[in-house]
Amino acid sequence: MLRARLRDTIDSPGIAAVLPIAESKRLILAKTDGNIEVYSREHTKFKLFQVYPNILQNLHIDDPRIKDLLYSDRLSTIFIQCKNVILLLNSYNLHVYDRVVDKRGISKCWILSTEISKAAPDSDDDEEGTYFHNIYNEEEPAVDTERDLGSDATRENSTSTFLLYSTAKQSKLRLLIWFERVYKSMTEITLPSSSEYVTSANATPNGIILTTNNAVYVWSYTLSELVRIRKIVKRKYPTDMVSAIGDLRGQCHISDPNRVGKSGSSSYNVLERVSSSQGSNLTKKSGFSGFWGRKGVEDERGYKKIRYSFNDRQSSTLIVDGMTESLFEINFENRNAPFLISNPHEQFFEWNSTFETIEYLSTDILMLYNSNLVKFVDYKNVLGTYLIIWTNNDRILLYHYQVDDEGSGLDDNADNSSNDNNSKDEVSICGRLHDSDFYYLWRKVLFYQFFLSSPYSIELCASPNQEESLDICAMKLRDFTVLWCLRIFDSLGRCLKIISSNYTKSAEIMNKNKINISKFDRKYIETLEEIIIKGVYTYFIEVWAPPQLVILNTFPKGISELVNTLTNENHECINENTNLSTSGVFSITPDLFKKWIFPYLTDTRRHLKNLQKTGNSGIMWNYYGRSIKQKFEFFLLDNHGQLKIDDMLRLVDTVLFKVYIKYVPSMVGPLIRVDNSCDQEIVVTTLKSHKMAQELVNFYFQHGQHQEALGYLVNLSHTTTDESNQEKLKSIVKVLVISYLRSMDSQYIVEIFHYTSWLLESYGYTDTDRDQILEDVFFNNKNVDVGKNGMKIYKFISKFREILSLTYLELCVSDDETYNESLLFQLITRYLTEIKNGLVRKKMRSLFELPLDYNPTKMFSILDGFLENDRDNDDNVLTIDIRHFLQVLETFALFKDGKHKESIDILYSGLGDYQKSKRYCDRLYNSNKEEGLKISIYLLDKIIDCYELELKEDHIDTVKELPSCHQILTFISDQGTKIDSMLLLGKLPKSLPVSLMKKELTNIIIAKQLAKEELDLKKSLLQVEIVNSTFKVNEQLSKFVTLNETYKCSICKKSFSTLTSEETKWYNTDDKDYMVHYNCGKVLQSRLFPDQVKYGDNSKGPTTVKDIRRA
Amino acid sequence: MSTRKKNILKVIILGDSGVGKTSLMHRYVNDKYSQQYKATIGADFLTKEVNIDSDKVATMQVWDTAGQERFQSLGVAFYRGADCCVLVYDVTNTKSFQNIKSWRDEFLVHANVSTPETFPFVLLGNKIDTDDSKKVVTNKAAQELAASLGNIPLFFTSAKTAINVDTAFQEIARSALQQNQNDADSFEDDFNDAINIQLDNDTNSCSC
């Protein structure tokens, strides 16, 4: 997998300490003669950059021999550890700028650093305050200064650096603390036992973890004291599926009936033991003396002394403990009482028993080494891609390691490499195990996961086209992950089968021997099963696992067979190739199916639908930082037929349907109702066999198969022979058919009529029944377009129920959504046949008063035709009242047609009804003033004509007695104020005495006078408003600001130039004026309101400093 | 362990584009309303502390979704752990009302809820501040729909004028909490009681 190549060798006899600085690509060598050599790495070669001769010579140090070198990037400082002094050197020029002297002697040093969150989400504010106060109490103002800088980042997260060293008496420790780059304090720490010594130190946001040969401690920032972690707990269940499968295999052994009744120890001979961490052997070189001054331990069980703390990628704090062969996690949920969570890790130590030293490389990989071998294990990736090794004979070896990119190379590397270490590694890891394929796949998965998630993945890639290679790696990881998950699933099936078989046998033995089965923990096994199923399907969802492969290998037999049935492909080769055995043997519990497997199907369905929608132009697959456009082929298996997206969707939807039927029947309905591609034949057969009528009908509906749906429902009533049931079924069928008919749209109107007729025949025993059926199907049916089909429906209803058809018409006409002109004419025609009925006339009248949209000419012709015919429904001559009524209705049609004179002719000349004429004029005046006035004058002319006529014919003494004279006066009183007075006076007949009009004319004069006064008042008010506005404008125009030498721009705080004519911006806020430089104002404005400035939209931009502040 | 118990109520708002999902969320969480329509991209969420029945406090996480594309852009992770689904229609838009059932069905298919029969849905008829003449979905039709969906709670709301928004979300919180507690009941402690592992390398060591 990783291939390390020796790039450079430095021969430098007399090395005392080595310090590689990755950040600046430098290597510092401290020599026994006191010289310091600085090498610089250029590409793959080290070049001697500078030698600092005897750097400690004039520093008056008792024993100037260098024991170790340390480095802090944050402080830009190199620490030189001597016997009783630590020197602090500037990392750029190696100038000694400070020293820490301890006469007790210094045995070992650690440089630690961590980011500490000021506002941790679950932290208590007071506690945080205390923390800062406690560790930085000596120079509190410095902290305040940082805060005053106003940087949120500084306040939220601060990096602290710690120098920890143990004195010659190793139980005495001293801790020096830097906050950011400022030294803060120093504290002494004493371990409880004098024989105790620190094995590792690790700074975490919650405190410094100190592991010693006897215990684990946290040096709490809050308390500034050492707290021993005493509580150790164990997880009830494993957290990952590999551990779970290991435990399950253990359960296979526990449940072995041959062990029943024996008081056994808990240790068991597992079928295949696993651990959550296993290694990748990268390189082996002979002659290593160890790293950075440590000497090798030859003892094979040297790992017993390992107790090492580090933080993993998720910032969990872990301790690898050789003595207990455990991996501990530290739980800080309760900050005052942290505890350890123990995870058995025997396998790790068994595999790595020859290594006595662990080093955590800063980006997440554990390096195990001894005097012979270096081994990297799976805690993330290595810092950079270079490894420096200091050999026993004082040679510095520079290795560059990369991932071989060749497609086959990635696979073959581990198996076919000429490097014998790989084969040895295979043996060491998998030699005792039966299932080496499993581990092989697992190693591949882990490796590619770490490779892709490494921040150095590009550098690690040996290919010339790194991005493409990384994409290929992501695809490879996907393939390995799928196969690995299938392998785990296969193991799960086999284990459960063994356990189930063992349990049965054990139960028999126990019954026979009357022993209690306490070893068999069903709940535990179920939990392990869930962890595995969850893990497997979560991976399947992430990697978009091919549906055919997943369904074939993990679904129950009856469902997995659908793959062959629906795709017409034979997939027996899959099991042959993958050596999987569980297909169709092991069935997942319904609960687990619901929780973890349905999401895989629904998500796969979603991806396929997205692909379908894009016409297979590709959708983005995001995986381990790679975004790759994937087409449908991504979901297919190699070397299989040419499936299309629709075929695959059919498979996935049908499988989903089948598993819903099997495990959650209540979800069949929702699936059937949404847009789906389920196989019709399977769905129909299955739903029929499960008697899921509603779902079947929904399915037919979804696919537009209304004939089939209704046919099925009609036949449903005959499916039972039991009479009592038949009645019940019949009534259900009625409800279902009606409900179905109501959901059909207009294009199926023929089918709707057909099945409504069937309903009427089958259930329409009485008129009420028929009415009910017709109402249920057609009334308030929003799915049928009444505009197009209203008449058809009306005729259909009329055929069965004449009375109901009238109600239907009334209902349609009264509703805006269903209103239709032809229905209105039909309704009017129906009303005319009942015209003798007073109630019908009332309805007609109110109908005409509604603002309905219809063709007035046609309406008029209907009414006029009826009047001309002069016969009612019983062939009697129309009464005068009815004739008048219809004539009045005609005026509504004429009004709509704009034929107002004709209306007035009918109303005044025809019917002699001044009041109706006057109301007509008013109605028109309200809708159209101009037309209203014209028609009022027309009415006046009519009245005057009548007056003249009466005057000629009647020969009376006084005009006052004439009826038309009275109408003229009434007209003046009603309309006089609307019509121009001069026009009115001009129109009035000369023979009409003014004395008669005295009251009416006076009223007109008063009304006109009032209108004039109101107008004058309005005019005066507007003049006052003009004066006020002018005053305000002048006030603004007269404002000024004096800019003298001391006046400073509110934004840049600089004064204004008094020598040049500079443009300024003037803002006003809180009634204060601010002048700013024109450019300052514009820049600030453009930063705060970029859009407005960009698009020149100043309307919503800040106009005052207040606006800017608010923004 | 108590920390495993969820104290966040995940509420998902669904409905056609433009029915006012985002406005409802902002009205409830921030008590703000913007007249300007801006289409939601993907999904977005806001949180609010809620006090239910004056004795239970929880954090409600209200997930707003894009109504333009039905579910196709949101993966299973989005729906996982939903405690309540709010179905929103616009009282002036018949289509949005007719689509409510489809939204419910789509949600059930994608969300994979543990008990589809009892999963809490709440129906909101939004924009009731508009003129009566513009309202096309009758209250009766809405009540019938709510009844047909299993008697789910129905509220007529206006994000614009804040009518009934708080009341509706109180009910949503109550339903979500009930669902959440049902799920939380299935949690159990992660760890066994303390075990005895001896880290002390030197059994004869003494602290004095």
PDB file of N, CA, C and O in Angstrom, chain A residues 670-695:
ATOM      1  N   PRO A 670     -48.608   4.885   1.286  1.00  0.00           N
ATOM      2  CA  PRO A 670     -47.813   6.047   0.866  1.00  0.00           C
ATOM      3  C   PRO A 670     -46.931   5.761  -0.351  1.00  0.00           C
ATOM      4  O   PRO A 670     -46.834   6.593  -1.254  1.00  0.00           O
ATOM      5  N   LEU A 671     -46.303   4.603  -0.391  1.00  0.00           N
ATOM      6  CA  LEU A 671     -45.430   4.295  -1.537  1.00  0.00           C
ATOM      7  C   LEU A 671     -46.239   4.217  -2.839  1.00  0.00           C
ATOM      8  O   LEU A 671     -45.825   4.740  -3.875  1.00  0.00           O
ATOM      9  N   ILE A 672     -47.381   3.577  -2.739  1.00  0.00           N
ATOM     10  CA  ILE A 672     -48.212   3.403  -3.934  1.00  0.00           C
ATOM     11  C   ILE A 672     -48.732   4.744  -4.440  1.00  0.00           C
ATOM     12  O   ILE A 672     -48.867   4.964  -5.633  1.00  0.00           O
ATOM     13  N   ARG A 673     -48.994   5.640  -3.488  1.00  0.00           N
ATOM     14  CA  ARG A 673     -49.585   6.926  -3.882  1.00  0.00           C
ATOM     15  C   ARG A 673     -48.571   7.900  -4.470  1.00  0.00           C
ATOM     16  O   ARG A 673     -48.929   8.784  -5.231  1.00  0.00           O
ATOM     17  N   VAL A 674     -47.296   7.756  -4.077  1.00  0.00           N
ATOM     18  CA  VAL A 674     -46.310   8.674  -4.672  1.00  0.00           C
ATOM     19  C   VAL A 674     -45.884   8.129  -6.032  1.00  0.00           C
ATOM     20  O   VAL A 674     -46.156   6.979  -6.367  1.00  0.00           O
ATOM     21  N   ASP A 675     -45.198   8.967  -6.777  1.00  0.00           N
ATOM     22  CA  ASP A 675     -44.746   8.562  -8.105  1.00  0.00           C
ATOM     23  C   ASP A 675     -43.773   7.385  -7.949  1.00  0.00           C
ATOM     24  O   ASP A 675     -42.722   7.526  -7.343  1.00  0.00           O
ATOM     25  N   ASN A 676     -44.159   6.220  -8.452  1.00  0.00           N
ATOM     26  CA  ASN A 676     -43.296   5.043  -8.264  1.00  0.00           C
ATOM     27  C   ASN A 676     -43.182   4.244  -9.559  1.00  0.00           C
ATOM     28  O   ASN A 676     -43.969   4.412 -10.480  1.00  0.00           O
ATOM     29  N   SER A 677     -42.187   3.371  -9.565  1.00  0.00           N
ATOM     30  CA  SER A 677     -41.952   2.560 -10.767  1.00  0.00           C
ATOM     31  C   SER A 677     -42.141   1.079 -10.468  1.00  0.00           C
ATOM     32  O   SER A 677     -41.520   0.229 -11.113  1.00  0.00           O
ATOM     33  N   CYS A 678     -42.932   0.771  -9.464  1.00  0.00           N
ATOM     34  CA  CYS A 678     -43.113  -0.637  -9.078  1.00  0.00           C
ATOM     35  C   CYS A 678     -43.605  -1.467 -10.263  1.00  0.00           C
ATOM     36  O   CYS A 678     -44.349  -0.968 -11.112  1.00  0.00           O
ATOM     37  N   ASP A 679     -43.180  -2.708 -10.274  1.00  0.00           N
ATOM     38  CA  ASP A 679     -43.626  -3.609 -11.334  1.00  0.00           C
ATOM     39  C   ASP A 679     -45.132  -3.870 -11.167  1.00  0.00           C
ATOM     40  O   ASP A 679     -45.584  -4.344 -10.117  1.00  0.00           O
ATOM     41  N   GLN A 680     -45.866  -3.579 -12.221  1.00  0.00           N
ATOM     42  CA  GLN A 680     -47.329  -3.609 -12.105  1.00  0.00           C
ATOM     43  C   GLN A 680     -47.841  -4.999 -11.785  1.00  0.00           C
ATOM     44  O   GLN A 680     -48.697  -5.180 -10.922  1.00  0.00           O
ATOM     45  N   GLU A 681     -47.299  -5.964 -12.475  1.00  0.00           N
ATOM     46  CA  GLU A 681     -47.812  -7.323 -12.307  1.00  0.00           C
ATOM     47  C   GLU A 681     -47.589  -7.804 -10.873  1.00  0.00           C
ATOM     48  O   GLU A 681     -48.506  -8.336 -10.236  1.00  0.00           O
ATOM     49  N   ILE A 682     -46.396  -7.579 -10.381  1.00  0.00           N
ATOM     50  CA  ILE A 682     -46.078  -8.035  -9.015  1.00  0.00           C
ATOM     51  C   ILE A 682     -46.952  -7.302  -8.005  1.00  0.00           C
ATOM     52  O   ILE A 682     -47.514  -7.913  -7.089  1.00  0.00           O
ATOM     53  N   VAL A 683     -47.057  -6.008  -8.190  1.00  0.00           N
ATOM     54  CA  VAL A 683     -47.828  -5.214  -7.226  1.00  0.00           C
ATOM     55  C   VAL A 683     -49.292  -5.660  -7.223  1.00  0.00           C
ATOM     56  O   VAL A 683     -49.884  -5.904  -6.167  1.00  0.00           O
ATOM     57  N   VAL A 684     -49.842  -5.799  -8.408  1.00  0.00           N
ATOM     58  CA  VAL A 684     -51.262  -6.158  -8.492  1.00  0.00           C
ATOM     59  C   VAL A 684     -51.491  -7.534  -7.866  1.00  0.00           C
ATOM     60  O   VAL A 684     -52.383  -7.713  -7.020  1.00  0.00           O
ATOM     61  N   THR A 685     -50.647  -8.492  -8.226  1.00  0.00           N
ATOM     62  CA  THR A 685     -50.794  -9.840  -7.681  1.00  0.00           C
ATOM     63  C   THR A 685     -50.644  -9.815  -6.164  1.00  0.00           C
ATOM     64  O   THR A 685     -51.449 -10.421  -5.435  1.00  0.00           O
ATOM     65  N   THR A 686     -49.630  -9.124  -5.711  1.00  0.00           N
ATOM     66  CA  THR A 686     -49.360  -9.112  -4.264  1.00  0.00           C
ATOM     67  C   THR A 686     -50.495  -8.435  -3.505  1.00  0.00           C
ATOM     68  O   THR A 686     -50.959  -8.953  -2.486  1.00  0.00           O
ATOM     69  N   LEU A 687     -50.924  -7.293  -4.006  1.00  0.00           N
ATOM     70  CA  LEU A 687     -51.979  -6.570  -3.283  1.00  0.00           C
ATOM     71  C   LEU A 687     -53.278  -7.369  -3.283  1.00  0.00           C
ATOM     72  O   LEU A 687     -54.009  -7.383  -2.282  1.00  0.00           O
ATOM     73  N   LYS A 688     -53.540  -8.037  -4.408  1.00  0.00           N
ATOM     74  CA  LYS A 688     -54.761  -8.850  -4.452  1.00  0.00           C
ATOM     75  C   LYS A 688     -54.668  -9.985  -3.459  1.00  0.00           C
ATOM     76  O   LYS A 688     -55.613 -10.267  -2.714  1.00  0.00           O
ATOM     77  N   SER A 689     -53.500 -10.619  -3.418  1.00  0.00           N
ATOM     78  CA  SER A 689     -53.368 -11.756  -2.500  1.00  0.00           C
ATOM     79  C   SER A 689     -53.408 -11.302  -1.040  1.00  0.00           C
ATOM     80  O   SER A 689     -53.803 -12.046  -0.164  1.00  0.00           O
ATOM     81  N   HIS A 690     -52.994 -10.078  -0.784  1.00  0.00           N
ATOM     82  CA  HIS A 690     -53.047  -9.556   0.592  1.00  0.00           C
ATOM     83  C   HIS A 690     -54.366  -8.828   0.871  1.00  0.00           C
ATOM     84  O   HIS A 690     -54.523  -8.240   1.944  1.00  0.00           O
ATOM     85  N   LYS A 691     -55.260  -8.859  -0.123  1.00  0.00           N
ATOM     86  CA  LYS A 691     -56.575  -8.210   0.013  1.00  0.00           C
ATOM     87  C   LYS A 691     -56.442  -6.741   0.431  1.00  0.00           C
ATOM     88  O   LYS A 691     -57.158  -6.241   1.284  1.00  0.00           O
ATOM     89  N   MET A 692     -55.497  -6.055  -0.173  1.00  0.00           N
ATOM     90  CA  MET A 692     -55.311  -4.635   0.136  1.00  0.00           C
ATOM     91  C   MET A 692     -55.974  -3.820  -0.980  1.00  0.00           C
ATOM     92  O   MET A 692     -55.306  -3.284  -1.882  1.00  0.00           O
ATOM     93  N   ALA A 693     -57.313  -3.792  -0.898  1.00  0.00           N
ATOM     94  CA  ALA A 693     -58.105  -3.198  -1.975  1.00  0.00           C
ATOM     95  C   ALA A 693     -57.783  -1.717  -2.157  1.00  0.00           C
ATOM     96  O   ALA A 693     -57.583  -1.255  -3.284  1.00  0.00           O
ATOM     97  N   GLN A 694     -57.742  -0.995  -1.051  1.00  0.00           N
ATOM     98  CA  GLN A 694     -57.521   0.448  -1.141  1.00  0.00           C
ATOM     99  C   GLN A 694     -56.182   0.747  -1.813  1.00  0.00           C
ATOM    100  O   GLN A 694     -56.075   1.607  -2.684  1.00  0.00           O
ATOM    101  N   GLU A 695     -55.158   0.012  -1.401  1.00  0.00           N
ATOM    102  CA  GLU A 695     -53.822   0.231  -1.955  1.00  0.00           C
ATOM    103  C   GLU A 695     -53.780  -0.129  -3.440  1.00  0.00           C
ATOM    104  O   GLU A 695     -53.149   0.567  -4.236  1.00  0.00           O
TER     105      GLU A 695
END
